[in-house]
Structures are given as structure tokens and as C-alpha cells.
Coordinates of N, CA and C and ligand atoms in Angstrom, one line a residue:
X97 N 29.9 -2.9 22.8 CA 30.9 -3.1 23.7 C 31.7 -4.4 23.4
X98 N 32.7 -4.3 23.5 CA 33.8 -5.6 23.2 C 33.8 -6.4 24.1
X99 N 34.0 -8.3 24.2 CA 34.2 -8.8 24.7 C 35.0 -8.3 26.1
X100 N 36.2 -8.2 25.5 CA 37.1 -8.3 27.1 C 36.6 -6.8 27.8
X101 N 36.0 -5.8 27.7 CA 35.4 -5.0 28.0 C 34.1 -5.3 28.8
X102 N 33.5 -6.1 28.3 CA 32.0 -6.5 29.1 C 32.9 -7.4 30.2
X103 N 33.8 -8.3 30.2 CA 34.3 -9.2 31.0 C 35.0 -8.3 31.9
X104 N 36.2 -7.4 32.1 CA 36.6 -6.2 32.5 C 35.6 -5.7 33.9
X105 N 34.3 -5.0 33.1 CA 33.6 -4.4 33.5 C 32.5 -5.6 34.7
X106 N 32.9 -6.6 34.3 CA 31.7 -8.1 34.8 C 32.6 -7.9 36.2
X107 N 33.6 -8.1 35.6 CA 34.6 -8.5 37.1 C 34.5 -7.5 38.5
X108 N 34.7 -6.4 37.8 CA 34.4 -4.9 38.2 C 33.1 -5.0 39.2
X109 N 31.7 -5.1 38.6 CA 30.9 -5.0 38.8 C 31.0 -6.4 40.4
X110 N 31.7 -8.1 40.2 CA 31.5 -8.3 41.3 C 32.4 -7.9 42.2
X111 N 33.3 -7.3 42.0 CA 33.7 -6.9 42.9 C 33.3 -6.3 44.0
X112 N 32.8 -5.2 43.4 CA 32.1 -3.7 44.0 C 30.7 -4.0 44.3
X113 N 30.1 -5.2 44.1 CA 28.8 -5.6 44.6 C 28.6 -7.0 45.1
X114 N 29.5 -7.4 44.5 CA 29.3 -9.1 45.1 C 30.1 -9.7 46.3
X115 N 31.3 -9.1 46.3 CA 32.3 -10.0 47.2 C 32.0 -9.1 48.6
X116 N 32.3 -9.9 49.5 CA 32.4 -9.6 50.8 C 33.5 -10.1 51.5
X117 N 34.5 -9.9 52.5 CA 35.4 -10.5 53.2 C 35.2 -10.0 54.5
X118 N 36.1 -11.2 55.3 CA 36.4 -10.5 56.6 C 37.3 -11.4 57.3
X119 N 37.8 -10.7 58.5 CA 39.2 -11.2 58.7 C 39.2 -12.4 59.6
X120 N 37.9 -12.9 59.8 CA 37.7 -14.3 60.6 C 36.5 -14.8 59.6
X121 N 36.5 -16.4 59.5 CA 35.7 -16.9 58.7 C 34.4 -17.1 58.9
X122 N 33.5 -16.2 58.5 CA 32.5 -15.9 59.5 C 31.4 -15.8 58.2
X123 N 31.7 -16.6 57.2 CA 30.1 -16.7 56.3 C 30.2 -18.6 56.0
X124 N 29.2 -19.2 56.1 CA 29.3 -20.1 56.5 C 28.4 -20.6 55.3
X125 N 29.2 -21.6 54.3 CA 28.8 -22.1 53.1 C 27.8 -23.4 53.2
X126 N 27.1 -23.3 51.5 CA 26.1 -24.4 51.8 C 26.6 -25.8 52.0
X127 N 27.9 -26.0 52.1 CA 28.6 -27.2 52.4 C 28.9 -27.1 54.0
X128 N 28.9 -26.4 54.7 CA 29.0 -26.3 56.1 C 30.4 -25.9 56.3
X129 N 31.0 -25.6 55.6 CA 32.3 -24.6 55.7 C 31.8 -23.2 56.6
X130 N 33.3 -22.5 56.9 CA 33.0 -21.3 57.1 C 34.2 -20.8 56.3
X131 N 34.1 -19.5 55.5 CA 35.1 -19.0 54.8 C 35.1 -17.1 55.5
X132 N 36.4 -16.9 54.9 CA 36.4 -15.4 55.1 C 36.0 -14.5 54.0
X133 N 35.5 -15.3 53.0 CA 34.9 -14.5 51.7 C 33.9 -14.8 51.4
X134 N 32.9 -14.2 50.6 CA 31.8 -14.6 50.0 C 31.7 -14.0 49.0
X135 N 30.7 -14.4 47.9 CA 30.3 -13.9 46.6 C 28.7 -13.5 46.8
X136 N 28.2 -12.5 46.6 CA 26.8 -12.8 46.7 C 26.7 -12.1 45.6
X137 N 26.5 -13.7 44.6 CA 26.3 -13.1 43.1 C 24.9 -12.8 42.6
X138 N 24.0 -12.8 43.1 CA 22.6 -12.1 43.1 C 22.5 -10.6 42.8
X139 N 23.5 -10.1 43.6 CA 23.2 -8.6 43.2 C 23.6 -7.9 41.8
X140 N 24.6 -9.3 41.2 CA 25.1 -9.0 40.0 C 24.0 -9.5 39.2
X141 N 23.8 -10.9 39.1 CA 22.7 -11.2 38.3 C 21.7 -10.9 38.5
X142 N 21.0 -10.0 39.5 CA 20.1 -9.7 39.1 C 19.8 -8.2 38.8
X143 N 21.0 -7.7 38.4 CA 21.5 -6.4 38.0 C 21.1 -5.9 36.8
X144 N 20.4 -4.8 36.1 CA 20.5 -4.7 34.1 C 21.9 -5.1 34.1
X145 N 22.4 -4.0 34.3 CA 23.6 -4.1 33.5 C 24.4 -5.5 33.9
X146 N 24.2 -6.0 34.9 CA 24.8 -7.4 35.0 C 24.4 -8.6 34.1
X147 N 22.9 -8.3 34.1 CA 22.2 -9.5 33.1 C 22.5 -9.1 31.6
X148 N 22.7 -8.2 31.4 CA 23.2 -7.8 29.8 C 24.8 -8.7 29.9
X149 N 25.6 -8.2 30.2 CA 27.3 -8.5 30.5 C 27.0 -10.0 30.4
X150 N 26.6 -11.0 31.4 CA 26.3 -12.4 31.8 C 25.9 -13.0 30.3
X151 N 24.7 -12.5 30.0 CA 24.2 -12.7 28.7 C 24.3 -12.9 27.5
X152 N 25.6 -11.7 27.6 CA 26.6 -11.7 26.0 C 27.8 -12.3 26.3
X153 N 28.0 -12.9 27.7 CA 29.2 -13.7 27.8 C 29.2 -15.0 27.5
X154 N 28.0 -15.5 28.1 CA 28.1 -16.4 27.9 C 27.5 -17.1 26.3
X155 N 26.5 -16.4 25.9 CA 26.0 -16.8 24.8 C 27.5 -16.7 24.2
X156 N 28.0 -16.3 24.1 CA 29.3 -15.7 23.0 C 29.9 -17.2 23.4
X157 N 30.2 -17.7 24.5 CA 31.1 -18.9 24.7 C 30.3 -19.9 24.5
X158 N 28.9 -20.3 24.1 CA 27.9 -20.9 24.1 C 27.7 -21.3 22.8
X159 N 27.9 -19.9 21.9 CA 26.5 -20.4 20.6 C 27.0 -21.2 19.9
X160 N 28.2 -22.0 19.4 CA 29.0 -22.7 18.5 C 28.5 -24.4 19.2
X161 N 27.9 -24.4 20.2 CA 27.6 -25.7 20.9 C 26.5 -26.3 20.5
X162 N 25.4 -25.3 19.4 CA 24.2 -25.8 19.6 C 23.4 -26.3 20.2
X163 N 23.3 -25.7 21.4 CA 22.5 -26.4 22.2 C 21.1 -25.8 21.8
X164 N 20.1 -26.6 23.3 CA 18.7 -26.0 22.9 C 18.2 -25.6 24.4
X165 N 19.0 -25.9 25.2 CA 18.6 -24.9 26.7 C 19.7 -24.9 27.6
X166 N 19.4 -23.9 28.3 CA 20.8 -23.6 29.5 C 19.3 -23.7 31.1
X167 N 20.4 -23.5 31.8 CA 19.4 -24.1 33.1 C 20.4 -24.5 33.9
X168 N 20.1 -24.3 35.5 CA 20.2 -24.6 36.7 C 19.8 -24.8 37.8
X169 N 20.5 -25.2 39.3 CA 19.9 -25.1 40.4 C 18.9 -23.7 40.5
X170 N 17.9 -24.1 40.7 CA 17.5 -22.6 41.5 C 18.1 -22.7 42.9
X171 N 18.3 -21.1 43.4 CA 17.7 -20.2 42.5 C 19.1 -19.2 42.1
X172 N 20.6 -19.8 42.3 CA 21.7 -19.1 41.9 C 21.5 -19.4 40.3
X173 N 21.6 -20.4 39.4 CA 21.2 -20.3 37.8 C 20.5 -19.3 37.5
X174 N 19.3 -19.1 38.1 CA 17.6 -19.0 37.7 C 18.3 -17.5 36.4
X175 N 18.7 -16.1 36.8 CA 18.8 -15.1 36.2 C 19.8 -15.4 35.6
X176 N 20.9 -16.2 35.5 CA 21.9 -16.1 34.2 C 21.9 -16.7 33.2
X177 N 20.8 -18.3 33.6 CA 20.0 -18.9 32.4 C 19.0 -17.9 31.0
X178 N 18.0 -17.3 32.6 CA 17.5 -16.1 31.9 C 17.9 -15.4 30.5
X179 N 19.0 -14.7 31.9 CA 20.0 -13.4 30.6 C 20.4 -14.3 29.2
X180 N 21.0 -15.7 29.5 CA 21.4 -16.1 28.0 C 20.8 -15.9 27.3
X181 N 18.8 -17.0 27.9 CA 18.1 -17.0 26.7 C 17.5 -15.7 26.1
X182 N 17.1 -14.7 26.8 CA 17.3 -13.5 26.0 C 18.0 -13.0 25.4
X183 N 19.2 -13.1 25.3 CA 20.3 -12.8 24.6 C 20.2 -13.5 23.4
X184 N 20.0 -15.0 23.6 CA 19.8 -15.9 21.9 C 18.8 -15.4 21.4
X185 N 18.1 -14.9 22.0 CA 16.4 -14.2 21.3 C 17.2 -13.3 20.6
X186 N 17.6 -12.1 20.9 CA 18.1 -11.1 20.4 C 18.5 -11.6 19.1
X187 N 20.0 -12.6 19.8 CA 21.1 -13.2 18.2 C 20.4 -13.4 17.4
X188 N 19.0 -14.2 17.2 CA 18.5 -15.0 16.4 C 18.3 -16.6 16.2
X189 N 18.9 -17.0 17.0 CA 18.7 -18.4 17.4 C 18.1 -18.7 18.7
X190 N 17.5 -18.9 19.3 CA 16.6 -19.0 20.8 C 16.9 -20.1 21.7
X191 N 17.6 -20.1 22.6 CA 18.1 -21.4 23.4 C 16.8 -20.8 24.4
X192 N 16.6 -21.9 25.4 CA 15.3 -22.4 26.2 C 16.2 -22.3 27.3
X193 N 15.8 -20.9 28.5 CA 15.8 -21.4 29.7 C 15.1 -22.8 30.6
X194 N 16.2 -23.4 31.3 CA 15.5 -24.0 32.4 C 15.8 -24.0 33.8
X195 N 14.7 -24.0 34.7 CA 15.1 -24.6 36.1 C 14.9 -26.1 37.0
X196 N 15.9 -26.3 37.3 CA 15.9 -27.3 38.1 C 15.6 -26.8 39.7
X197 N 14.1 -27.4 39.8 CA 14.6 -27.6 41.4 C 15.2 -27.9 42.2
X198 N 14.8 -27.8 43.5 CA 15.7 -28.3 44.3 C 15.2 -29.2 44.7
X199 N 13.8 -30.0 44.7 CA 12.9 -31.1 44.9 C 12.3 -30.9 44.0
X200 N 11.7 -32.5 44.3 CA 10.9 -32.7 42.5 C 9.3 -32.2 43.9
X201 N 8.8 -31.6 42.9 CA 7.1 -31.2 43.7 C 6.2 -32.4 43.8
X202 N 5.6 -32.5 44.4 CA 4.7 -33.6 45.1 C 2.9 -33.1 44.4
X203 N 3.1 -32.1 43.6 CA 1.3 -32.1 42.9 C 1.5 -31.4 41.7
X204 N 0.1 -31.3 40.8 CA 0.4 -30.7 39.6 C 1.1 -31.7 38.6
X205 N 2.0 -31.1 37.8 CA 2.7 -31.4 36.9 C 4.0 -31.8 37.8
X206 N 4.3 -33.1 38.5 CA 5.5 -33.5 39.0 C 7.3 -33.4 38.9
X207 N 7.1 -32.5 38.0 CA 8.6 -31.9 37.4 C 9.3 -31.4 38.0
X208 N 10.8 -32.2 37.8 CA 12.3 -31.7 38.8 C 12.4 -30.4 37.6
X209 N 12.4 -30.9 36.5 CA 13.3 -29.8 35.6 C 11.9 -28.9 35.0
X210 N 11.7 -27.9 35.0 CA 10.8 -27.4 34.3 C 11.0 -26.1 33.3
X211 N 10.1 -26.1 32.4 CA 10.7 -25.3 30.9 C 10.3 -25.8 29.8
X212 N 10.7 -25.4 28.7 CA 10.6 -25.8 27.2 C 11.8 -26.9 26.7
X213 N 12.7 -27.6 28.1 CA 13.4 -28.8 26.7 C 12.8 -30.1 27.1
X214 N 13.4 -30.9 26.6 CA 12.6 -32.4 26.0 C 14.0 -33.6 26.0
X215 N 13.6 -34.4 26.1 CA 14.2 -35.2 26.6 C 15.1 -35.3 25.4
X216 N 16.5 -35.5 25.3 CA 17.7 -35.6 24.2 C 18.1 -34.8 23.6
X217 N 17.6 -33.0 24.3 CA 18.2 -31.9 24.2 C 19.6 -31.9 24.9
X218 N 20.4 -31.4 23.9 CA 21.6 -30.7 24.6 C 21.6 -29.6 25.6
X219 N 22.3 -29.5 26.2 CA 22.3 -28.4 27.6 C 23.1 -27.9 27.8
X220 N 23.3 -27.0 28.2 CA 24.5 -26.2 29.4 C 24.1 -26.1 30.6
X221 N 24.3 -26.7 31.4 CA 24.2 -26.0 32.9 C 24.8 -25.1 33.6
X222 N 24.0 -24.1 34.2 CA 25.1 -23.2 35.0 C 24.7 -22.9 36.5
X223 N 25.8 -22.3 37.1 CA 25.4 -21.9 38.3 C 25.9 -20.5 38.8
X224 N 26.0 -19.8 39.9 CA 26.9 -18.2 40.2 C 27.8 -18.7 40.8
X225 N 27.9 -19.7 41.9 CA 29.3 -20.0 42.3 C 29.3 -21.7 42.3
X226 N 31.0 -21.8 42.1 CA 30.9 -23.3 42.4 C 31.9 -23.0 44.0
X227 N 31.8 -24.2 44.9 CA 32.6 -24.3 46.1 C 33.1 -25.9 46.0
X228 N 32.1 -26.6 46.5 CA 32.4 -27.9 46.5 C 31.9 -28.5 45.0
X229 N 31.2 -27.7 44.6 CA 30.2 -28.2 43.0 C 29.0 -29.1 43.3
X230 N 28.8 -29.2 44.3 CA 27.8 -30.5 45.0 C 26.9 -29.7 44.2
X231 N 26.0 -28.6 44.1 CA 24.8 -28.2 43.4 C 24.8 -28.0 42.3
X232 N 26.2 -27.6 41.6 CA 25.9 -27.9 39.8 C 25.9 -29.6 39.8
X233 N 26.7 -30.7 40.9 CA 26.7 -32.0 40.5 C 25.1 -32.4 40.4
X234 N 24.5 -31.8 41.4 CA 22.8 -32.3 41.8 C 21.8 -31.7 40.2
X235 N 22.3 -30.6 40.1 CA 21.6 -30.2 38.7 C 22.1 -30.7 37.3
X236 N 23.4 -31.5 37.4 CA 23.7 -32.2 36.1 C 22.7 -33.6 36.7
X237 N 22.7 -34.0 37.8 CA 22.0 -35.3 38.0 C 20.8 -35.0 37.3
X238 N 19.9 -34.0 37.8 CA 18.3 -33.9 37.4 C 18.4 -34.0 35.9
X239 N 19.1 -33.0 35.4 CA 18.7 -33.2 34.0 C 19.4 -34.4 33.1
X240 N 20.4 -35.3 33.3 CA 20.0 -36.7 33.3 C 19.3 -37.6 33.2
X241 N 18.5 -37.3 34.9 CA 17.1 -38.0 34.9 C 16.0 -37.6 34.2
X242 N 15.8 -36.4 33.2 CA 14.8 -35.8 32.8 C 15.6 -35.9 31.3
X243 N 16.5 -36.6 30.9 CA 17.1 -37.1 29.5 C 17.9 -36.5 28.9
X244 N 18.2 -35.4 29.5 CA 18.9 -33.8 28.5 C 20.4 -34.4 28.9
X245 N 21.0 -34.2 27.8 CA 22.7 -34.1 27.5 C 23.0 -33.1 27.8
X246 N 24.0 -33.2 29.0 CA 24.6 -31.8 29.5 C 26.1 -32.1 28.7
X247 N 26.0 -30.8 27.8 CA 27.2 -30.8 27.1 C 28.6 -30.0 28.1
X248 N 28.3 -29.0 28.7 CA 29.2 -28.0 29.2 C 28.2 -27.2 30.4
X249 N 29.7 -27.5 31.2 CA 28.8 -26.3 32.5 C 29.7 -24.9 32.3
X250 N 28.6 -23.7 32.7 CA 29.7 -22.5 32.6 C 28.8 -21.8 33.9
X251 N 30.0 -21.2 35.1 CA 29.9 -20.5 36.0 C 30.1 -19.2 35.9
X252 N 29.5 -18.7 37.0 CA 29.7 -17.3 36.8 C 31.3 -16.5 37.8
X253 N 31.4 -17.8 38.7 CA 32.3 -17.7 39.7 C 33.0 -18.8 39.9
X254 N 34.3 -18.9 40.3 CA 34.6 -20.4 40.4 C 35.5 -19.9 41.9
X255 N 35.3 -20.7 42.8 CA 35.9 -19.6 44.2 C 37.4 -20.4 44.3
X256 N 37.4 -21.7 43.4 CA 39.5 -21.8 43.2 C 39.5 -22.7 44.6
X257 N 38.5 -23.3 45.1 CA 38.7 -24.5 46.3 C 37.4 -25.4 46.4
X258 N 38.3 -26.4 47.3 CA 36.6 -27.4 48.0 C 37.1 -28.6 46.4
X259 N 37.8 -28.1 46.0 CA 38.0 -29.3 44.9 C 36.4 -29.4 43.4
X260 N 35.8 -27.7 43.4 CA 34.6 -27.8 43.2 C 34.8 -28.3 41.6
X261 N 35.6 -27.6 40.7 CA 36.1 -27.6 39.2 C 36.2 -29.1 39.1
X262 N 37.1 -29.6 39.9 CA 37.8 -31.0 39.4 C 36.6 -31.8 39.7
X263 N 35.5 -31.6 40.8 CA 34.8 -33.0 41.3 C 33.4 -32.8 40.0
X264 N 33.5 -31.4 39.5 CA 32.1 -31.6 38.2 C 32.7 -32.0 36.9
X265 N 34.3 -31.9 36.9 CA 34.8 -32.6 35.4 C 35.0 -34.1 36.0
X266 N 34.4 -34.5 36.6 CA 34.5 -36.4 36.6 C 33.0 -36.2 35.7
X267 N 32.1 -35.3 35.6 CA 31.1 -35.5 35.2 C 31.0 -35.4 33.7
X268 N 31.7 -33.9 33.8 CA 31.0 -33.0 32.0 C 32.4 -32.8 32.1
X269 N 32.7 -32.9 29.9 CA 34.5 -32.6 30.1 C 35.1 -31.3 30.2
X270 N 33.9 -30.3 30.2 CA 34.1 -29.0 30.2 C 33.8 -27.9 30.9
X271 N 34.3 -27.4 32.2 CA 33.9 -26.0 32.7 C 34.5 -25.1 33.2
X272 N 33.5 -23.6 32.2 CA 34.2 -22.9 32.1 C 33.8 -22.0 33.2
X273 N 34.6 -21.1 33.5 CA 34.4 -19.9 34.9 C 34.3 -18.5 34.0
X274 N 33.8 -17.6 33.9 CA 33.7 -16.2 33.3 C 34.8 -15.7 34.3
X275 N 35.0 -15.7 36.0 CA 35.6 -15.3 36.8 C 35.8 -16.4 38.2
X276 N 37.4 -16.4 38.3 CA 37.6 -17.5 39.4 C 38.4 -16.3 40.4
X277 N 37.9 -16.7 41.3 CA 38.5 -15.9 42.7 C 39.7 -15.4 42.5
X278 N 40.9 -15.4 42.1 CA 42.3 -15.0 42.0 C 42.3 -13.3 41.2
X279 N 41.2 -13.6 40.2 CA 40.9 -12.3 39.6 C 40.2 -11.6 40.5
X280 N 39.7 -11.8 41.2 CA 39.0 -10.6 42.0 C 39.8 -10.0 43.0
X281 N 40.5 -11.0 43.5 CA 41.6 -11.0 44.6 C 42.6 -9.7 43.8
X282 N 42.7 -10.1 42.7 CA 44.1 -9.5 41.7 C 43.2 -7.7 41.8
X283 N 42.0 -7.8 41.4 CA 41.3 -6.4 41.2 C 41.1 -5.6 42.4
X284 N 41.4 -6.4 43.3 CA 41.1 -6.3 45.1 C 42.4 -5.2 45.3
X285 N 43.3 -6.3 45.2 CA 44.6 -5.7 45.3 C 45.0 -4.4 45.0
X286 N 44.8 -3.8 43.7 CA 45.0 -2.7 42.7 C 44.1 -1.8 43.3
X287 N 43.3 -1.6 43.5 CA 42.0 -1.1 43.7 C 42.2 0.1 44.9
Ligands
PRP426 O1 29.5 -25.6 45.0 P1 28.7 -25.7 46.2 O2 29.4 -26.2 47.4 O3 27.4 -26.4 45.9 O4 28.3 -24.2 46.5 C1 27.8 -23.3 45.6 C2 26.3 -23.1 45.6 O5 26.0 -22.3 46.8 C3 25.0 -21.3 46.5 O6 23.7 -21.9 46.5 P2 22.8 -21.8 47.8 O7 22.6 -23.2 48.3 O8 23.2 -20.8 48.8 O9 21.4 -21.5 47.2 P3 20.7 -20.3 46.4 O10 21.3 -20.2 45.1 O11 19.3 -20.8 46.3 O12 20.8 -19.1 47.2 C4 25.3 -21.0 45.1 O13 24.2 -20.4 44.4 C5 25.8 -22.3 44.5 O14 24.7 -23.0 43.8
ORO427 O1 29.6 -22.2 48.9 C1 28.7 -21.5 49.0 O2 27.6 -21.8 49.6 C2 28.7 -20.1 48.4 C3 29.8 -19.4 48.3 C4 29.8 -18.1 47.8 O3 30.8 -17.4 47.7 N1 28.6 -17.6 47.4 C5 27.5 -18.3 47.5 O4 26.4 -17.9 47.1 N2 27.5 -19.6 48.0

């Protein structure tokens, strides 16, 4: 399947499973907003066919970076980090899922970030939606603190407010959206 075909079909797919609306703002975001839209991008990433799509999308915008792991907030990251790193398995080069908690744990092995990278690995972080970006900001903090170079963030959604894009490029110089709200809206329309 061709690129703009798996992206096509990506978009498709949240449409018809992810987005929700309604005519009073009545879903109430983890920033304490309330909006009349939502993405519930779970049902996509945790979809086959969504995790395939996800997986060859982003690897495809990914693999020229060299990195050595992708990773995010749990638990919106958790399956699209996944899909990548099986997808690098497939390619032949193997990038390292990781997750970042949301607290560092109090026993055991004390780890915010847990996984296979190492301190002065390159990264991508990702997340399913950005709003305000406060939780891809908290997951570029951890891994930071745990030494990894976050080279680029790539989302799966960008919802196109809350200032979320502009407040995570004060951090990383690059992020990219597979899909920003206007497109769905546009597919909405037609539909
Ligand atoms: O840009 P922001 O304002 O931070 O909003 C986006 C975040 O909101 C959701 O996470 P949520 O806290 O609902 O947690 P979950 O992924 O564990 O369901 C989503 O997965 C993003 O991480
Ligand atoms: O801002 C959020 O909390 C948020 C928005 C959205 O569309 N989807 C989601 O999972 N979280």
C-alpha cells in the first residue's frame, strides 16, 4: 500500500472511529477545558489495521533520523511507539520502544522511563493527541532527565489549538502531525 493511501485510509479510519462531536462542549480535556470535539484515538491505535498504518507512517518519517527509540506519555504513546518498533523490526533496523510514566514508581527498579534506551540515545517522542502539549512537554522533560536526546516529536493528532504545536517547539525544533483537526473536519464535511 502506498504512502498517501495508508495516510488517506489513517484519516478515514479516525474519523469513523475516533472523533466524536457535539453541539455543546461537553467533553472535558485533561487541561480542564471543555471542547465540542474529541479524538478518542485508542480505538485507532489500538486497532490491526490502525497499528499497521501508524507504524509505516511513521517509521517512513522516522527512519532517516537514526534514532534508537520512540516513546511516550503512557498510556496515549504506549501503542504507536509499539507499532513503530515493530515496524523497524520488520525494516531491518530495530528502534526501542519506550514508556514514560506518569510518576516515577516508589519500589523495585525506580524508573520514570522504562525500556531498552540508555542514556545519550536519540529519541522521538510521540503522543495521539496534542491540545495544550503539556504531556508530550512532561514526556520530553523525563527523558531529559533520564539523558535521551529527543530529536523530534511526531503525533498522531494535532487538534490545531490551546497553542499545543507552538508551546512543544520552544522545546524540540520539530513536530510533525500525521493528522491536524482541519483534515478531519475537511473529511467530515464531504462525507
Ligand atoms: O496536549 P495535552 O493538553 O496534554 O492533551 C493531550 C493529552 O491528553 C490525552 O491524555 P490523557 O491525560 O487523557 O491520558 P491517557 O493517554 O492516559 O488516556 C492524550 O493522550 C494526550 O496525551
Ligand atoms: O486534550 C485532551 O485531553 C484530549 C483531547 C482529545 O481530543 N483526545 C484526548 O484523548 N485527549
Amino acid at each position: 500500500m502506498h504512502t498517501d493511501a495508508m495516510l488517506q485510509r489513517l484519516k478515514e479510519k479516525i474519523l469513523q472511529q475516533a472523533f466524536q462531536y457535539s453541539e455543546t462542549p461537553s467533553f472535558r480535556l485533561v487541561s480542564g477545558a471543555f471542547s465540542r470535539f474529541y479524538f478518542n484515538c485508542k480505538r485507532v491505535t489500538l486497532d490491526p489495521e490502525g497499528q499497521y498504518l501508524i507504524g509505516h507512517l511513521i517509521h517512513e518519517r522516522i527512519r532517516e533520523l537514526e534514532v534508537q527509540g520512540i516513546g511516550g506519555l503512557t498510556l496515549g504513546a504506549d501503542p504507536i511507539a509499539n507499532a513503530v518498533a515493530y515496524t523497524s523490526w520488520l525494516k531491518g533496523r530495530p528502534i526501542q520502544s519506550f514508556v514514560v510514566r506518569k510518576a516515577q514508581k516508589d519500589h523495585g527498579v525506580a524508573a520514570r522511563v522504562e525500556g531498552n534506551v540508555r542514556p545519550g540515545d536519540r529519541v522521538v517522542v510521540v503522543d495521539d493527541v496534542i491540545t495544550t502539549g503539556g504531556s508530550t512537554l512532561q514526556a520530553i522533560a523525563a527523558c531529559r532527565e533520564a539523558g535521551l536526546q529527543v530529536v523530534r516529536v511526531v503525533v498522531l493528532v494535532d487538534r490545531q489549538e490551546m497553542n499545543g504545536r507552538e508551546n512543544i517547539l520552544r522545546e524540540v525544533d520539530t513536530v510533525d502531525a500525521l493528522v491536524v483537526r482541519d483534515d478531519i473536519m475537511a473529511l467530515r464535511a464531504g462525507s
